[in-house]
Tab-separated table of C-alpha atoms in Angstrom:
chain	number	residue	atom	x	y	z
A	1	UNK	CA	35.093	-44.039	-25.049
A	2	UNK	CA	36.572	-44.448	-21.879
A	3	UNK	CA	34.539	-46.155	-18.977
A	4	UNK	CA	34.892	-45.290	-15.517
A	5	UNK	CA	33.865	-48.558	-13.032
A	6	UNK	CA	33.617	-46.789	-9.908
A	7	UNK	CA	32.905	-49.690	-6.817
A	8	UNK	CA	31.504	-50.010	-4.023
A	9	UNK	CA	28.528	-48.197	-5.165
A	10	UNK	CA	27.916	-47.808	-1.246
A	11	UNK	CA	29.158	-48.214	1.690
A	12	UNK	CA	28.232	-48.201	5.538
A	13	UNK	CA	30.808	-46.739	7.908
A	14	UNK	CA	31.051	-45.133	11.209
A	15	UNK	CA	32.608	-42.153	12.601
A	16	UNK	CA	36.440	-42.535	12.730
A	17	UNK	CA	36.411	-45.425	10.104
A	18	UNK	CA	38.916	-45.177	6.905
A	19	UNK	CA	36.952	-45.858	3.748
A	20	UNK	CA	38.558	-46.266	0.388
A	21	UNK	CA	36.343	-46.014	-2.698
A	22	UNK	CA	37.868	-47.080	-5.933
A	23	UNK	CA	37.749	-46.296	-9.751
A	24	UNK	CA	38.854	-48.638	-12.682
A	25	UNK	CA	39.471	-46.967	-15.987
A	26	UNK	CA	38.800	-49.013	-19.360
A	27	UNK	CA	42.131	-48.192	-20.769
A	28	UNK	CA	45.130	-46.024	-19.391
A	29	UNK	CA	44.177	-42.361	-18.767
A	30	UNK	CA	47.552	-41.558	-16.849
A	31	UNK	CA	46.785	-39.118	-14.055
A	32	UNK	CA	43.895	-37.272	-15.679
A	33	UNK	CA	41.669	-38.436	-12.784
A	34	UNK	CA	39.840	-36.391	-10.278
A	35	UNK	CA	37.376	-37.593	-7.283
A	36	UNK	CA	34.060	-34.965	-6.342
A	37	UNK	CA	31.943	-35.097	-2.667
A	38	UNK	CA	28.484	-34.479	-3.451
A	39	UNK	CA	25.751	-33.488	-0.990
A	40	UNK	CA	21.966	-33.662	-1.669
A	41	UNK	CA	20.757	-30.888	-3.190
A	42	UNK	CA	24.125	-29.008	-3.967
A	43	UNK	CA	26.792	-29.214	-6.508
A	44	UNK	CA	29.844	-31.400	-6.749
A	45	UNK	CA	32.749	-30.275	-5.013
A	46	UNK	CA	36.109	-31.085	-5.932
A	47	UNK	CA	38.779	-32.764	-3.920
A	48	UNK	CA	41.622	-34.023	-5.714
A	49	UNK	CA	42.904	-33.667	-9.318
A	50	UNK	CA	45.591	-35.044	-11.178
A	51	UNK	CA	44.679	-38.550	-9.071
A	52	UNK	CA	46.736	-37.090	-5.877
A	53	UNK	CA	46.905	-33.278	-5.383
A	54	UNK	CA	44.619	-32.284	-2.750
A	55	UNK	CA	42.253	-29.374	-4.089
A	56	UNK	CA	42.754	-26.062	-1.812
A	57	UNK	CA	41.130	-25.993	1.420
A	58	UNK	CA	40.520	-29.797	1.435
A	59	UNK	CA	40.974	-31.955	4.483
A	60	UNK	CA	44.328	-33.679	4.670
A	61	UNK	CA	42.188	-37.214	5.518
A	62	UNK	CA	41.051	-37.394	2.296
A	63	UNK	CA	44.073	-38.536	-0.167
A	64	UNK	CA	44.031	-40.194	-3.949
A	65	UNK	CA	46.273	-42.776	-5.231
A	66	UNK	CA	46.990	-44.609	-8.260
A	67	UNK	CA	47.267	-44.236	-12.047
A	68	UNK	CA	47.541	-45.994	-15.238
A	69	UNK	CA	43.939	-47.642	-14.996
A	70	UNK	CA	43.682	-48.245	-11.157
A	71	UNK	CA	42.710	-45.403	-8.940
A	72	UNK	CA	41.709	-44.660	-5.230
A	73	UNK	CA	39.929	-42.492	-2.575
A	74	UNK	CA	40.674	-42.977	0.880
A	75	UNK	CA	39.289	-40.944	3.906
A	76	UNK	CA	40.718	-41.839	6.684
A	77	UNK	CA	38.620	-41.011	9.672
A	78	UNK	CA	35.941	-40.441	8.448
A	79	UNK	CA	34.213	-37.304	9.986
A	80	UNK	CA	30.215	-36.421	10.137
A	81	UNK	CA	30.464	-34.011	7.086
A	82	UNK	CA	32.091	-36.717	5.161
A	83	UNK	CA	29.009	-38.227	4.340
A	84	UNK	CA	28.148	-37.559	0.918
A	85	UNK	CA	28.203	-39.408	-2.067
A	86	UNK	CA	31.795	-39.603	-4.215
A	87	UNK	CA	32.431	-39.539	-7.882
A	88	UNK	CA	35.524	-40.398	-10.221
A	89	UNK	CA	35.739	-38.227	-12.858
A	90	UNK	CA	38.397	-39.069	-16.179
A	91	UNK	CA	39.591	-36.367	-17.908
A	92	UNK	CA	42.429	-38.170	-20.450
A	93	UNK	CA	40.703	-37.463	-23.646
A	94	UNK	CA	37.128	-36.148	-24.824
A	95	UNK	CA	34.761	-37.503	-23.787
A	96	UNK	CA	35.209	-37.188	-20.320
A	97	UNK	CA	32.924	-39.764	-18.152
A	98	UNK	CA	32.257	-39.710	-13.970
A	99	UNK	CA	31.732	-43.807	-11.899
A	100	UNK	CA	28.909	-44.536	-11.404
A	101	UNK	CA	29.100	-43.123	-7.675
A	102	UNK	CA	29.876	-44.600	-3.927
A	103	UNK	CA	27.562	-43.182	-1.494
A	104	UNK	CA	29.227	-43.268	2.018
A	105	UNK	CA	26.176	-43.306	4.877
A	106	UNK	CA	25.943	-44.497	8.307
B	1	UNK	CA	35.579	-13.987	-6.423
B	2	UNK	CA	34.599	-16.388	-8.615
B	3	UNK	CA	31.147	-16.626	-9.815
B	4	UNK	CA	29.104	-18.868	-12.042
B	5	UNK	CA	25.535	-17.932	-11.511
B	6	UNK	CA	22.561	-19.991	-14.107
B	7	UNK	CA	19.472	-19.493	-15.203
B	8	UNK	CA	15.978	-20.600	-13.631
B	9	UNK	CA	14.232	-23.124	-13.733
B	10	UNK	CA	12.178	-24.267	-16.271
B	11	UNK	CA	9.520	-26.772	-17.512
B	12	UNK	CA	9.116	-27.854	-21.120
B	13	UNK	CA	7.081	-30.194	-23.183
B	14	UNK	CA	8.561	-32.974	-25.047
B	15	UNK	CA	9.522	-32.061	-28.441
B	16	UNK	CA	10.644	-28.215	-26.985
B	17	UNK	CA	14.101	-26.886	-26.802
B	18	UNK	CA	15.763	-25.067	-23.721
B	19	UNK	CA	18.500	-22.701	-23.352
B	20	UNK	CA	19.974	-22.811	-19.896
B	21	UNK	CA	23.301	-20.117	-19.794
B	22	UNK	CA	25.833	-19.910	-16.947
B	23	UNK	CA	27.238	-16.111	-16.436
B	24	UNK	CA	30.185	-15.966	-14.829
B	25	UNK	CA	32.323	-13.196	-13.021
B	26	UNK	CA	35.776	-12.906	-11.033
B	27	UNK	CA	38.232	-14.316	-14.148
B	28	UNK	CA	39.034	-13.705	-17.489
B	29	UNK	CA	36.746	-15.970	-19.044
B	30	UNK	CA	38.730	-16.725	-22.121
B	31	UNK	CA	41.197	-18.348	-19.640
B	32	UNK	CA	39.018	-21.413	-19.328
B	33	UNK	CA	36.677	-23.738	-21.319
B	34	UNK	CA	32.866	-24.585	-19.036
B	35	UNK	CA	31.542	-28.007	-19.290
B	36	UNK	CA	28.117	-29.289	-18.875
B	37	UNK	CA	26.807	-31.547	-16.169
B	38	UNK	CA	23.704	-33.175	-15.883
B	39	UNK	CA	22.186	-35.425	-13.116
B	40	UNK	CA	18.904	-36.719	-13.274
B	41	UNK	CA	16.573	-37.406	-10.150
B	42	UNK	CA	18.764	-39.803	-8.075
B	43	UNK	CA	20.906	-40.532	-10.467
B	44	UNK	CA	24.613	-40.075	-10.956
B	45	UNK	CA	26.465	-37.305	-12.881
B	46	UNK	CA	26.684	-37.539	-16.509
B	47	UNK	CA	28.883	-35.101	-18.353
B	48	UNK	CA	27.081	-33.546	-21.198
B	49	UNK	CA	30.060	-31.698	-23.468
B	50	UNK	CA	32.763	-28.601	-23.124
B	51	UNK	CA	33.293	-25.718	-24.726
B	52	UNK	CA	35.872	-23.504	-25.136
B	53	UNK	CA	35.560	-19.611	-23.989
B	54	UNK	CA	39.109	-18.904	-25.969
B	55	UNK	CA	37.872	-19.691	-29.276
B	56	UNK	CA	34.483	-22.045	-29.231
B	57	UNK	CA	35.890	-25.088	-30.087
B	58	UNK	CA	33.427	-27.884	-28.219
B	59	UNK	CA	33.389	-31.446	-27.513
B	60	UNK	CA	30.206	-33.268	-26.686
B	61	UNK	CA	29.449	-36.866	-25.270
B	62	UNK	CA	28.166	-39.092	-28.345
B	63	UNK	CA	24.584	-39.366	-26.972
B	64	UNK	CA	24.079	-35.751	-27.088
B	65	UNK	CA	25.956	-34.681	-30.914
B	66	UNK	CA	22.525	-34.533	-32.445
B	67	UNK	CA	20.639	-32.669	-29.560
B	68	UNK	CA	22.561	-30.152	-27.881
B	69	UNK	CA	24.684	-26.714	-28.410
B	70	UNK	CA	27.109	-24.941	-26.139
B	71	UNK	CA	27.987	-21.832	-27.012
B	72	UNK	CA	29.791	-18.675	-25.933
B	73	UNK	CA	29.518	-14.986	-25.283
B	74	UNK	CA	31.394	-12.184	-23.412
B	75	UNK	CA	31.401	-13.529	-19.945
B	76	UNK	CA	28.603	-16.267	-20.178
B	77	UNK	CA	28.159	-20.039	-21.707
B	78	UNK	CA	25.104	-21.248	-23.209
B	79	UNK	CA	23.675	-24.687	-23.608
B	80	UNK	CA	20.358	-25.671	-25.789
B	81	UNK	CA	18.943	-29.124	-25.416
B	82	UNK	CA	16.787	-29.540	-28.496
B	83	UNK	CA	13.811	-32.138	-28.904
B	84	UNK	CA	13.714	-32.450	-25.069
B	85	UNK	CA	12.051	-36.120	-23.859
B	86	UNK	CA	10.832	-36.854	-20.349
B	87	UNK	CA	14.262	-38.682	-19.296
B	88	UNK	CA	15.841	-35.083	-19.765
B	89	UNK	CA	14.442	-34.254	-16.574
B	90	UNK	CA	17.521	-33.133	-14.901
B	91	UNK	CA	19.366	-30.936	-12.996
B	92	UNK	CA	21.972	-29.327	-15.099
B	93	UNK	CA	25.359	-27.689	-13.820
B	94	UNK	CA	28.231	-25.597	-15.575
B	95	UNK	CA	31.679	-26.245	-14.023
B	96	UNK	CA	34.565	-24.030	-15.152
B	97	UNK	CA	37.529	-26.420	-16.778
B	98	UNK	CA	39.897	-26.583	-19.657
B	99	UNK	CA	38.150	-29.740	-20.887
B	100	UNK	CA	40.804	-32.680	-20.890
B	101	UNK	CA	43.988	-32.784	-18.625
B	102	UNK	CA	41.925	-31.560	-15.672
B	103	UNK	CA	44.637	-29.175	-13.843
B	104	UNK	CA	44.503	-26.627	-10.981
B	105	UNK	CA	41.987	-24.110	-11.440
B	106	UNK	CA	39.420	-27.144	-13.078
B	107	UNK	CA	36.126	-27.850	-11.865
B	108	UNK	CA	36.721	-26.002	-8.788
B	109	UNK	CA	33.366	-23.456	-9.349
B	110	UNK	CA	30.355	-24.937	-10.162
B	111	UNK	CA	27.129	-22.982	-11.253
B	112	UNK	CA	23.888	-23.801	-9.096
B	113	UNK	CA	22.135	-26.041	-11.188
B	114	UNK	CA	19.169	-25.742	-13.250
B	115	UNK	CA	16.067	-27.843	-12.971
B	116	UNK	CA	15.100	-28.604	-16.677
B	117	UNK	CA	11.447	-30.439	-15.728
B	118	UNK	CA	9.998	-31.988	-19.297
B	119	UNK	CA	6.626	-32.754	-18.916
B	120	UNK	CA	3.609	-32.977	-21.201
């Protein structure tokens, strides 16, 4: 199976900062990666698929990069709304696995 | 629009089984597979399996081949979680996808959630 090492698993950041969350894959999964915002109580929402291609309707601050085994999430200025907790998902081959999860509070 | 609307809630005793099903509306349903998400109190998301709407076919994670069952009708997926133990406890979410090669139109609707609550 293919493991997802999603770091930090938190992070502290202030309105207007840029934040970059990353996701290391166990072996190459290409570009079958896409990153999810989660807020308390509701269910994930996607942002980007295909590790760059912003999801309809999503702010152009948040961007993905990367592929092969090392991937990113970057929000740059980081807005009150943004504050959620982020997850990595892999989708190269069955079975799929998420990180473990970077929370992003204040 | 796009719908994917679950079942209730529901609270179980270990050893029980539990069928939690995820209706959906606004597509043709045999255009995509739906996968199953857990997450258990303040934990992370685990993915739980897929299975196709086209034709069945399903895929699930190795730590739930013995225990669980997704399954398909006209317009709704079904999961059962036999043999349920306390660390079940878990919200559990449907998300429309083909499965691998996550491509436009993936995991962009989500059911609600279900709170599965096992508990003797």
């Amino acid at each position: 199976d293919i493991q997802m090492t999603q770091s930090p698993s938190s992070v502290s950041a202030s309105v207007g900062d840029r934040v970059t969350i990353t996701c290391r894959a166990s072996q190459d999964i290409h570009t079958w990666l896409g990153w999810f915002q989660q807020k308390p109580g509701k269910a994930p929402k996607l942002l980007i698929y295909g590790a760059t291609t912003l999801e309809t309707g999503v702010p152009s601050r948040f961007s993905g990069s990367g592929s092969g085994t090392e991937f990113a999430l970057t929000i740059t200025s980081l807005q009150p709304e943004d504050f959620a907790t982020y997850y990595c998902l892999h989708a190269d081959s069955f079975p799929l696995t998420f990180g473990g999860g970077t929370k992003v509070e204040i | 629009q796009v719908q994917l609307v679950q079942s209730g809630a529901e609270v179980k005793k270990p050893g029980a089984s539990v069928t939690v099903s995820c209706k959906t509306s606004g597509y043709k349903f045999t255009t995509y597979g739906i996968n199953w998400v857990r997450q258990a109190p303040g934990q992370g998301l685990e993915w739980m399996g897929w299975v196709s709407a086209y034709n069945g076919d399903t895929s699930y994670a190795l730590k739930f081949q013995d225990r669980v069952t997704m399954t398909t009708d006209a317009t709704t997926a079904y999961m059962e979680v036999r043999n349920l133990r306390s660390d079940d406890t878990a919200v559990y979410y449907c998300a429309r996808g083909g499965g691998i090669k996550l491509l436009s139109g993936d995991w962009t609707y989500w059911g609600q959630g279900t709170l599965v609550t096992v508990s003797s």
